[in-house]
Amino acid sequence: MKELFVPDFYADSIFDIDLSKLQKQGIQSLIIDIDNTLVAWDKKEAPVSVLEWFGKLKEMGFKLCLVSNNTEDRVVKFTEDIDIDAIHKAKKPIKAPFRKAMNKMGSDLDNTAVIGDQIFTDVLGGNRTGLYTVLVVPIEGKEYWWTKFVRNIERHIVRGLKKGENKSRIN
Ligand SMILES: [Mg+2]
């Protein structure tokens, strides 16, 4: 049996997913998460890079459906200028929204993949449904680690400054 929390494939970001390889594996339809997969959770609109990525997917013939646990407001605003089906308040990891998305795309278990940043919603839900799952590093996570990294450096510098201060006081 497939491990429910383990994705079939792992990528640093959506842009690092080998789309032709997916196609060669028989994947024709994609269920894609929004928050922290396509865009940071606090960004309302898709950046140009994501719009271009959607264009590439469509050109390659992929069918697409966005599936988000977020509110109708968020999902409608995000898809306003994009001609892609979307399901809001999906309640992933339950199976229903994945099946609903497959119905919309006219796809089935053998040719549909899920792309998302969360193991407990996207990967678990996709695996439970019987789909191919792709996990990407959360966009917010990247910022978070970067912020943490920068803060660590700042802390070192501040510590160094304080030591210097002490020394000069002692001397
Ligand atoms: Mg997400």
PDB file of C-alpha atoms and ligand atoms in Angstrom:
ATOM      1  CA  MET A   1       0.000   0.000   0.000  1.00  0.00           C
ATOM      2  CA  LYS A   2       1.096   3.512  -0.765  1.00  0.00           C
ATOM      3  CA  GLU A   3       2.414   5.562   2.167  1.00  0.00           C
ATOM      4  CA  LEU A   4      -0.288   8.152   2.778  1.00  0.00           C
ATOM      5  CA  PHE A   5       2.049  10.935   3.901  1.00  0.00           C
ATOM      6  CA  VAL A   6       4.693  10.417   1.236  1.00  0.00           C
ATOM      7  CA  PRO A   7       4.461  12.271  -2.077  1.00  0.00           C
ATOM      8  CA  ASP A   8       5.305  10.519  -5.345  1.00  0.00           C
ATOM      9  CA  PHE A   9       7.487  13.418  -6.294  1.00  0.00           C
ATOM     10  CA  TYR A  10       9.120  16.335  -4.522  1.00  0.00           C
ATOM     11  CA  ALA A  11      10.150  19.692  -6.025  1.00  0.00           C
ATOM     12  CA  ASP A  12      11.605  22.934  -4.696  1.00  0.00           C
ATOM     13  CA  SER A  13       8.844  24.926  -6.416  1.00  0.00           C
ATOM     14  CA  ILE A  14       6.181  24.594  -9.120  1.00  0.00           C
ATOM     15  CA  PHE A  15       8.759  25.879 -11.601  1.00  0.00           C
ATOM     16  CA  ASP A  16      11.063  22.955 -10.817  1.00  0.00           C
ATOM     17  CA  ILE A  17       8.473  20.329 -11.763  1.00  0.00           C
ATOM     18  CA  ASP A  18       9.465  18.531 -14.959  1.00  0.00           C
ATOM     19  CA  LEU A  19       6.213  18.924 -16.893  1.00  0.00           C
ATOM     20  CA  SER A  20       7.204  16.780 -19.884  1.00  0.00           C
ATOM     21  CA  LYS A  21       8.207  13.996 -17.506  1.00  0.00           C
ATOM     22  CA  LEU A  22       4.772  14.226 -15.856  1.00  0.00           C
ATOM     23  CA  GLN A  23       3.180  13.979 -19.300  1.00  0.00           C
ATOM     24  CA  LYS A  24       5.320  10.967 -20.182  1.00  0.00           C
ATOM     25  CA  GLN A  25       4.056   9.340 -16.989  1.00  0.00           C
ATOM     26  CA  GLY A  26       0.538   9.757 -18.341  1.00  0.00           C
ATOM     27  CA  ILE A  27      -0.507  12.785 -16.289  1.00  0.00           C
ATOM     28  CA  GLN A  28      -2.871  15.043 -18.260  1.00  0.00           C
ATOM     29  CA  SER A  29      -4.758  16.861 -15.523  1.00  0.00           C
ATOM     30  CA  LEU A  30      -3.520  18.812 -12.528  1.00  0.00           C
ATOM     31  CA  ILE A  31      -5.215  19.672  -9.256  1.00  0.00           C
ATOM     32  CA  ILE A  32      -3.251  22.601  -7.858  1.00  0.00           C
ATOM     33  CA  ASP A  33      -3.276  24.184  -4.403  1.00  0.00           C
ATOM     34  CA  ILE A  34      -3.111  27.999  -4.178  1.00  0.00           C
ATOM     35  CA  ASP A  35      -1.734  29.205  -0.823  1.00  0.00           C
ATOM     36  CA  ASN A  36       2.036  28.829  -0.506  1.00  0.00           C
ATOM     37  CA  THR A  37       2.107  26.610  -3.599  1.00  0.00           C
ATOM     38  CA  LEU A  38       1.412  29.226  -6.278  1.00  0.00           C
ATOM     39  CA  VAL A  39       1.727  32.336  -4.174  1.00  0.00           C
ATOM     40  CA  ALA A  40       2.408  33.372  -0.557  1.00  0.00           C
ATOM     41  CA  TRP A  41      -0.780  33.223   1.513  1.00  0.00           C
ATOM     42  CA  ASP A  42      -0.918  37.015   1.905  1.00  0.00           C
ATOM     43  CA  LYS A  43      -0.634  37.799  -1.841  1.00  0.00           C
ATOM     44  CA  LYS A  44      -4.011  38.317  -3.481  1.00  0.00           C
ATOM     45  CA  GLU A  45      -3.035  37.949  -7.113  1.00  0.00           C
ATOM     46  CA  ALA A  46      -0.931  35.569  -9.163  1.00  0.00           C
ATOM     47  CA  PRO A  47       2.470  36.982 -10.143  1.00  0.00           C
ATOM     48  CA  VAL A  48       3.484  37.099 -13.822  1.00  0.00           C
ATOM     49  CA  SER A  49       5.725  34.047 -13.356  1.00  0.00           C
ATOM     50  CA  VAL A  50       2.715  31.977 -12.262  1.00  0.00           C
ATOM     51  CA  LEU A  51       0.541  33.306 -15.094  1.00  0.00           C
ATOM     52  CA  GLU A  52       3.283  32.320 -17.553  1.00  0.00           C
ATOM     53  CA  TRP A  53       3.494  28.891 -15.930  1.00  0.00           C
ATOM     54  CA  PHE A  54      -0.282  28.457 -16.368  1.00  0.00           C
ATOM     55  CA  GLY A  55       0.146  29.485 -20.021  1.00  0.00           C
ATOM     56  CA  LYS A  56       2.820  26.843 -20.493  1.00  0.00           C
ATOM     57  CA  LEU A  57       0.632  24.181 -18.864  1.00  0.00           C
ATOM     58  CA  LYS A  58      -2.312  25.039 -21.115  1.00  0.00           C
ATOM     59  CA  GLU A  59      -0.073  25.073 -24.176  1.00  0.00           C
ATOM     60  CA  MET A  60       1.123  21.592 -23.259  1.00  0.00           C
ATOM     61  CA  GLY A  61      -2.496  20.486 -23.070  1.00  0.00           C
ATOM     62  CA  PHE A  62      -2.845  20.015 -19.331  1.00  0.00           C
ATOM     63  CA  LYS A  63      -6.300  20.389 -17.840  1.00  0.00           C
ATOM     64  CA  LEU A  64      -6.249  22.417 -14.651  1.00  0.00           C
ATOM     65  CA  CYS A  65      -8.343  22.887 -11.544  1.00  0.00           C
ATOM     66  CA  LEU A  66      -7.308  24.874  -8.473  1.00  0.00           C
ATOM     67  CA  VAL A  67      -8.417  23.339  -5.189  1.00  0.00           C
ATOM     68  CA  SER A  68      -8.066  25.462  -2.065  1.00  0.00           C
ATOM     69  CA  ASN A  69      -9.160  25.162   1.535  1.00  0.00           C
ATOM     70  CA  ASN A  70      -9.300  28.952   1.656  1.00  0.00           C
ATOM     71  CA  THR A  71     -12.450  31.100   1.431  1.00  0.00           C
ATOM     72  CA  GLU A  72     -14.552  31.901  -1.642  1.00  0.00           C
ATOM     73  CA  ASP A  73     -13.355  35.537  -1.481  1.00  0.00           C
ATOM     74  CA  ARG A  74      -9.698  34.524  -1.649  1.00  0.00           C
ATOM     75  CA  VAL A  75     -10.166  31.986  -4.436  1.00  0.00           C
ATOM     76  CA  VAL A  76     -12.485  34.167  -6.569  1.00  0.00           C
ATOM     77  CA  LYS A  77     -10.120  37.141  -6.262  1.00  0.00           C
ATOM     78  CA  PHE A  78      -7.141  34.960  -7.175  1.00  0.00           C
ATOM     79  CA  THR A  79      -8.828  33.458 -10.243  1.00  0.00           C
ATOM     80  CA  GLU A  80     -10.495  36.696 -11.395  1.00  0.00           C
ATOM     81  CA  ASP A  81      -8.201  37.204 -14.374  1.00  0.00           C
ATOM     82  CA  ILE A  82      -7.342  33.557 -14.903  1.00  0.00           C
ATOM     83  CA  ASP A  83      -9.509  31.218 -16.922  1.00  0.00           C
ATOM     84  CA  ILE A  84      -9.121  28.216 -14.641  1.00  0.00           C
ATOM     85  CA  ASP A  85     -11.734  26.293 -12.678  1.00  0.00           C
ATOM     86  CA  ALA A  86     -11.399  26.493  -8.918  1.00  0.00           C
ATOM     87  CA  ILE A  87     -12.890  24.923  -5.832  1.00  0.00           C
ATOM     88  CA  HIS A  88     -12.868  26.880  -2.571  1.00  0.00           C
ATOM     89  CA  LYS A  89     -13.358  25.696   1.024  1.00  0.00           C
ATOM     90  CA  ALA A  90     -12.308  22.277  -0.227  1.00  0.00           C
ATOM     91  CA  LYS A  91     -11.714  20.722   3.215  1.00  0.00           C
ATOM     92  CA  LYS A  92      -8.661  18.777   1.997  1.00  0.00           C
ATOM     93  CA  PRO A  93      -7.659  16.065   2.922  1.00  0.00           C
ATOM     94  CA  ILE A  94     -11.216  14.762   2.405  1.00  0.00           C
ATOM     95  CA  LYS A  95     -11.610  13.042  -0.959  1.00  0.00           C
ATOM     96  CA  ALA A  96     -14.677  14.921  -2.209  1.00  0.00           C
ATOM     97  CA  PRO A  97     -12.946  18.056  -3.614  1.00  0.00           C
ATOM     98  CA  PHE A  98     -10.371  15.937  -5.489  1.00  0.00           C
ATOM     99  CA  ARG A  99     -13.176  13.914  -7.090  1.00  0.00           C
ATOM    100  CA  LYS A 100     -15.128  17.092  -7.850  1.00  0.00           C
ATOM    101  CA  ALA A 101     -12.033  18.550  -9.553  1.00  0.00           C
ATOM    102  CA  MET A 102     -11.607  15.368 -11.614  1.00  0.00           C
ATOM    103  CA  ASN A 103     -15.252  15.604 -12.666  1.00  0.00           C
ATOM    104  CA  LYS A 104     -14.747  19.207 -13.780  1.00  0.00           C
ATOM    105  CA  MET A 105     -11.676  18.217 -15.813  1.00  0.00           C
ATOM    106  CA  GLY A 106     -13.132  14.941 -17.068  1.00  0.00           C
ATOM    107  CA  SER A 107     -10.067  13.144 -15.782  1.00  0.00           C
ATOM    108  CA  ASP A 108      -9.558   9.961 -13.800  1.00  0.00           C
ATOM    109  CA  LEU A 109      -7.240   8.482 -11.178  1.00  0.00           C
ATOM    110  CA  ASP A 110      -4.659   7.323 -13.723  1.00  0.00           C
ATOM    111  CA  ASN A 111      -4.069  10.666 -15.406  1.00  0.00           C
ATOM    112  CA  THR A 112      -4.458  13.219 -12.597  1.00  0.00           C
ATOM    113  CA  ALA A 113      -1.812  14.632 -10.263  1.00  0.00           C
ATOM    114  CA  VAL A 114      -2.072  16.841  -7.192  1.00  0.00           C
ATOM    115  CA  ILE A 115       0.434  19.654  -6.627  1.00  0.00           C
ATOM    116  CA  GLY A 116       0.583  21.270  -3.202  1.00  0.00           C
ATOM    117  CA  ASP A 117       2.782  22.408  -0.331  1.00  0.00           C
ATOM    118  CA  GLN A 118       1.150  20.580   2.569  1.00  0.00           C
ATOM    119  CA  ILE A 119       1.553  16.947   3.531  1.00  0.00           C
ATOM    120  CA  PHE A 120      -1.560  16.882   5.712  1.00  0.00           C
ATOM    121  CA  THR A 121      -3.921  18.363   3.124  1.00  0.00           C
ATOM    122  CA  ASP A 122      -2.579  18.061  -0.438  1.00  0.00           C
ATOM    123  CA  VAL A 123      -0.442  14.928  -0.219  1.00  0.00           C
ATOM    124  CA  LEU A 124      -2.635  13.048   2.256  1.00  0.00           C
ATOM    125  CA  GLY A 125      -5.838  13.949   0.378  1.00  0.00           C
ATOM    126  CA  GLY A 126      -4.340  13.104  -3.016  1.00  0.00           C
ATOM    127  CA  ASN A 127      -2.928   9.805  -1.808  1.00  0.00           C
ATOM    128  CA  ARG A 128      -6.181   8.846  -0.092  1.00  0.00           C
ATOM    129  CA  THR A 129      -8.041   9.550  -3.322  1.00  0.00           C
ATOM    130  CA  GLY A 130      -5.521   7.438  -5.233  1.00  0.00           C
ATOM    131  CA  LEU A 131      -3.827  10.238  -7.167  1.00  0.00           C
ATOM    132  CA  TYR A 132      -0.215  10.950  -8.071  1.00  0.00           C
ATOM    133  CA  THR A 133       1.074  13.550  -5.591  1.00  0.00           C
ATOM    134  CA  VAL A 134       3.695  16.265  -5.953  1.00  0.00           C
ATOM    135  CA  LEU A 135       4.905  18.167  -2.879  1.00  0.00           C
ATOM    136  CA  VAL A 136       6.573  21.562  -3.268  1.00  0.00           C
ATOM    137  CA  VAL A 137       8.413  23.639  -0.662  1.00  0.00           C
ATOM    138  CA  PRO A 138       5.938  26.184   0.773  1.00  0.00           C
ATOM    139  CA  ILE A 139       6.554  29.710  -0.503  1.00  0.00           C
ATOM    140  CA  GLU A 140       5.917  31.173   2.934  1.00  0.00           C
ATOM    141  CA  GLY A 141       8.361  28.631   4.372  1.00  0.00           C
ATOM    142  CA  LYS A 142      11.094  29.947   2.156  1.00  0.00           C
ATOM    143  CA  GLU A 143      10.512  33.467   3.398  1.00  0.00           C
ATOM    144  CA  TYR A 144      10.322  32.239   6.945  1.00  0.00           C
ATOM    145  CA  TRP A 145      13.659  30.397   6.773  1.00  0.00           C
ATOM    146  CA  TRP A 146      15.247  33.320   5.020  1.00  0.00           C
ATOM    147  CA  THR A 147      13.970  35.696   7.682  1.00  0.00           C
ATOM    148  CA  LYS A 148      15.273  33.331  10.348  1.00  0.00           C
ATOM    149  CA  PHE A 149      18.645  33.129   8.597  1.00  0.00           C
ATOM    150  CA  VAL A 150      18.891  36.890   8.333  1.00  0.00           C
ATOM    151  CA  ARG A 151      17.846  37.297  11.954  1.00  0.00           C
ATOM    152  CA  ASN A 152      20.562  34.839  13.033  1.00  0.00           C
ATOM    153  CA  ILE A 153      23.167  36.884  11.219  1.00  0.00           C
ATOM    154  CA  GLU A 154      21.780  40.037  12.779  1.00  0.00           C
ATOM    155  CA  ARG A 155      21.984  38.422  16.193  1.00  0.00           C
ATOM    156  CA  HIS A 156      25.633  37.458  15.624  1.00  0.00           C
ATOM    157  CA  ILE A 157      26.456  40.967  14.547  1.00  0.00           C
ATOM    158  CA  VAL A 158      24.667  42.476  17.524  1.00  0.00           C
ATOM    159  CA  ARG A 159      26.442  40.020  19.839  1.00  0.00           C
ATOM    160  CA  GLY A 160      29.777  40.944  18.263  1.00  0.00           C
ATOM    161  CA  LEU A 161      29.036  44.596  18.729  1.00  0.00           C
ATOM    162  CA  LYS A 162      28.115  44.092  22.363  1.00  0.00           C
ATOM    163  CA  LYS A 163      31.340  42.117  23.005  1.00  0.00           C
ATOM    164  CA  GLY A 164      33.330  44.874  21.399  1.00  0.00           C
ATOM    165  CA  GLU A 165      31.534  47.336  23.594  1.00  0.00           C
ATOM    166  CA  ASN A 166      32.322  45.304  26.734  1.00  0.00           C
ATOM    167  CA  LYS A 167      35.964  44.919  25.783  1.00  0.00           C
ATOM    168  CA  SER A 168      36.397  48.552  25.204  1.00  0.00           C
ATOM    169  CA  ARG A 169      34.804  49.174  28.560  1.00  0.00           C
ATOM    170  CA  ILE A 170      37.108  46.650  30.276  1.00  0.00           C
ATOM    171  CA  ASN A 171      40.164  47.990  28.526  1.00  0.00           C
TER     172      ASN A 171
HETATM  173 MG    MG B   1      -1.098  25.359   0.564  1.00  0.00          MG
END
